[in-house]
Coordinates of C-alpha atoms in Angstrom, one line a residue:
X353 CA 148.0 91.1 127.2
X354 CA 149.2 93.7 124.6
X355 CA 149.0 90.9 122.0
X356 CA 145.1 90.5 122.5
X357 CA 144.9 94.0 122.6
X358 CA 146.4 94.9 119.1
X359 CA 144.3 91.6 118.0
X360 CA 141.3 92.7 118.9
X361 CA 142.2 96.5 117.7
X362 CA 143.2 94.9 113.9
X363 CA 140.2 92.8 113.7
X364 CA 138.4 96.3 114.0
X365 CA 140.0 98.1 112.0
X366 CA 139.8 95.4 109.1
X367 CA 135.9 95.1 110.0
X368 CA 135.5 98.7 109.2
X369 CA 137.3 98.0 106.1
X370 CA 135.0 95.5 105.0
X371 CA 131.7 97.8 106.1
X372 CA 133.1 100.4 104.2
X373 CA 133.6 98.4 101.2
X374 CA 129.7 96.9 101.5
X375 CA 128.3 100.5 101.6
X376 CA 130.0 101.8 98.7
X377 CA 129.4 99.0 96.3
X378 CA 125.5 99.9 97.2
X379 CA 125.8 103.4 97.2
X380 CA 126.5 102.7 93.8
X381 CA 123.9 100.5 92.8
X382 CA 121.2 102.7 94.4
X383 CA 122.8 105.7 92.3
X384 CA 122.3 103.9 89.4
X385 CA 118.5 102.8 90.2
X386 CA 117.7 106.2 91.3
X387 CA 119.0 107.6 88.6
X388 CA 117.8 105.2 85.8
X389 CA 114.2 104.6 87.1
X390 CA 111.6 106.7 88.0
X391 CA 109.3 103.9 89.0
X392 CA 111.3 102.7 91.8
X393 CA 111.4 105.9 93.5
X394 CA 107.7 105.8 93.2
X395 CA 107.9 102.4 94.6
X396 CA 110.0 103.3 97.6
X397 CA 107.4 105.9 98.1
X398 CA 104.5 103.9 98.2
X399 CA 106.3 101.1 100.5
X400 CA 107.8 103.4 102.7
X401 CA 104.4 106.0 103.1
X402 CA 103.8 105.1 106.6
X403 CA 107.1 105.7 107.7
X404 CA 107.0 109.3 105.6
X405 CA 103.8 110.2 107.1
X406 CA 104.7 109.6 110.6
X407 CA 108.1 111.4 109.6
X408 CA 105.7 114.3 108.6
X409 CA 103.9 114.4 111.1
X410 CA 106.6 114.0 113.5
X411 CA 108.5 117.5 112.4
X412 CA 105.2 118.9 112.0
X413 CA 104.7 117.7 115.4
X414 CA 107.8 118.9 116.7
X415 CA 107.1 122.8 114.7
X416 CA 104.4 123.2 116.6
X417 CA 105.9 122.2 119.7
X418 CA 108.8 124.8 119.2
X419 CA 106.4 127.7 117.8
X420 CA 104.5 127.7 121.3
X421 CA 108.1 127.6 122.5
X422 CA 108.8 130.6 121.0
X423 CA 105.5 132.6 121.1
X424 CA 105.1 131.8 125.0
X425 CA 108.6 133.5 125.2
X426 CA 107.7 136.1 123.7
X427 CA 104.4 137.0 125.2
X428 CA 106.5 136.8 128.1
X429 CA 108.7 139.0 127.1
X430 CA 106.2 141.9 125.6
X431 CA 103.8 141.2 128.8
X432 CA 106.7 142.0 131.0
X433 CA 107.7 145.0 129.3
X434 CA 103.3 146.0 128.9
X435 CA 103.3 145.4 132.8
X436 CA 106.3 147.7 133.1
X437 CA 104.8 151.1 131.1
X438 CA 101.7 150.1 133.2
X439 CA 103.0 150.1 136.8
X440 CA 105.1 153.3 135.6
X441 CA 101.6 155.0 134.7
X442 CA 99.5 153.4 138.0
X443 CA 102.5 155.0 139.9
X444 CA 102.8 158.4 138.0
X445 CA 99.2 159.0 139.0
X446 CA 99.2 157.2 142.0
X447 CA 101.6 160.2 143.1
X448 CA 100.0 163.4 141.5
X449 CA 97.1 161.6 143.5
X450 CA 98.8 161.9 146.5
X451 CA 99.6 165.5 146.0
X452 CA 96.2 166.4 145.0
X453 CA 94.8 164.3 148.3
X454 CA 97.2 166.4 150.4
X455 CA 96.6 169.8 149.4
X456 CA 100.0 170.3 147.8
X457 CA 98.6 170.9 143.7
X458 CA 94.9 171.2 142.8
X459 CA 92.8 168.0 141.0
X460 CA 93.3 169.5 137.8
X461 CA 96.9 170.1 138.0
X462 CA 97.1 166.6 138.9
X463 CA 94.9 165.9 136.2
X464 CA 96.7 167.6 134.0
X465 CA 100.3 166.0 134.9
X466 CA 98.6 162.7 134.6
X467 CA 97.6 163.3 130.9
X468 CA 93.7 162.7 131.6
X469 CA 90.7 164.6 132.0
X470 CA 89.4 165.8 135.6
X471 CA 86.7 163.6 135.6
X472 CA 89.0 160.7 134.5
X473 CA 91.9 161.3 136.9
X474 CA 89.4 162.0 140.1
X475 CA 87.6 158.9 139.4
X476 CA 91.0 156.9 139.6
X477 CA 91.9 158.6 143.0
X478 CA 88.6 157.0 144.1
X479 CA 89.3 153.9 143.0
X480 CA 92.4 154.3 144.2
X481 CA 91.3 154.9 147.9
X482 CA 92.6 158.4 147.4
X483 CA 90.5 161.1 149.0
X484 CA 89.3 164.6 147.1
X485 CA 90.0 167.4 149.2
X486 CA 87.3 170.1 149.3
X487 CA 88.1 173.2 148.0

């Protein structure tokens, strides 16, 4: 049994001797026809243009593909961030609201701490379901 396995374990080693050998020999010729010739690049070119194009198009393909990737994660990450400052702000007047709607500081003072205009800040509390007390 070893005997078949250090068999079979030459036979692959000299194989990949012999692939090794092929590939360098035309590795060399193609050096020298690339080098030499213009035309047969051009040649290759034109025989090969489907393959290019769909190449192309494939990495365009896969750009465009990865570019959504990229922008959806990062609309993500700015809309979280926008949704953040803006339930911070809804919450900031949601609870000068509540103060104004129980007596404790006047509309404008809530107004004020808000950053908005009277008109502005008492039209949110309505919205809002807050109630104006009467003064």
């Amino acid at each position: 049994m070893l005997e078949v396995g250090a068999f079979a374990e030459r036979e692959k080693d000299l194989a990949d001797v012999v692939l090794q050998v092929i590939v360098n020999s035309y590795m060399e010729k193609v050096q020298k026809w690339k080098g030499s010739e213009r035309i047969m690049c051009e040649a290759l070119r034109v025989l090969m243009a489907d393959e290019l194009n769909e190449e192309r198009m494939e990495g365009q393909r896969e750009g465009r593909v990865e570019g959504q990737r990229e922008g959806r994660i990062e609309g993500q990450r700015e809309g979280r961030i926008e949704g953040q400052r803006e339930g911070q702000r809804e919450g900031q007047i949601r609870a000068y609201a509540s103060l104004v709607q129980d007596g404790i500081i006047p509309v404008e003072t809530g107004a004020e701490k808000a950053g908005m205009s009277v008109d502005d800040f008492t039209k949110e509390m309505k919205q809002a379901g807050y109630v104006i007390p009467v003064v």
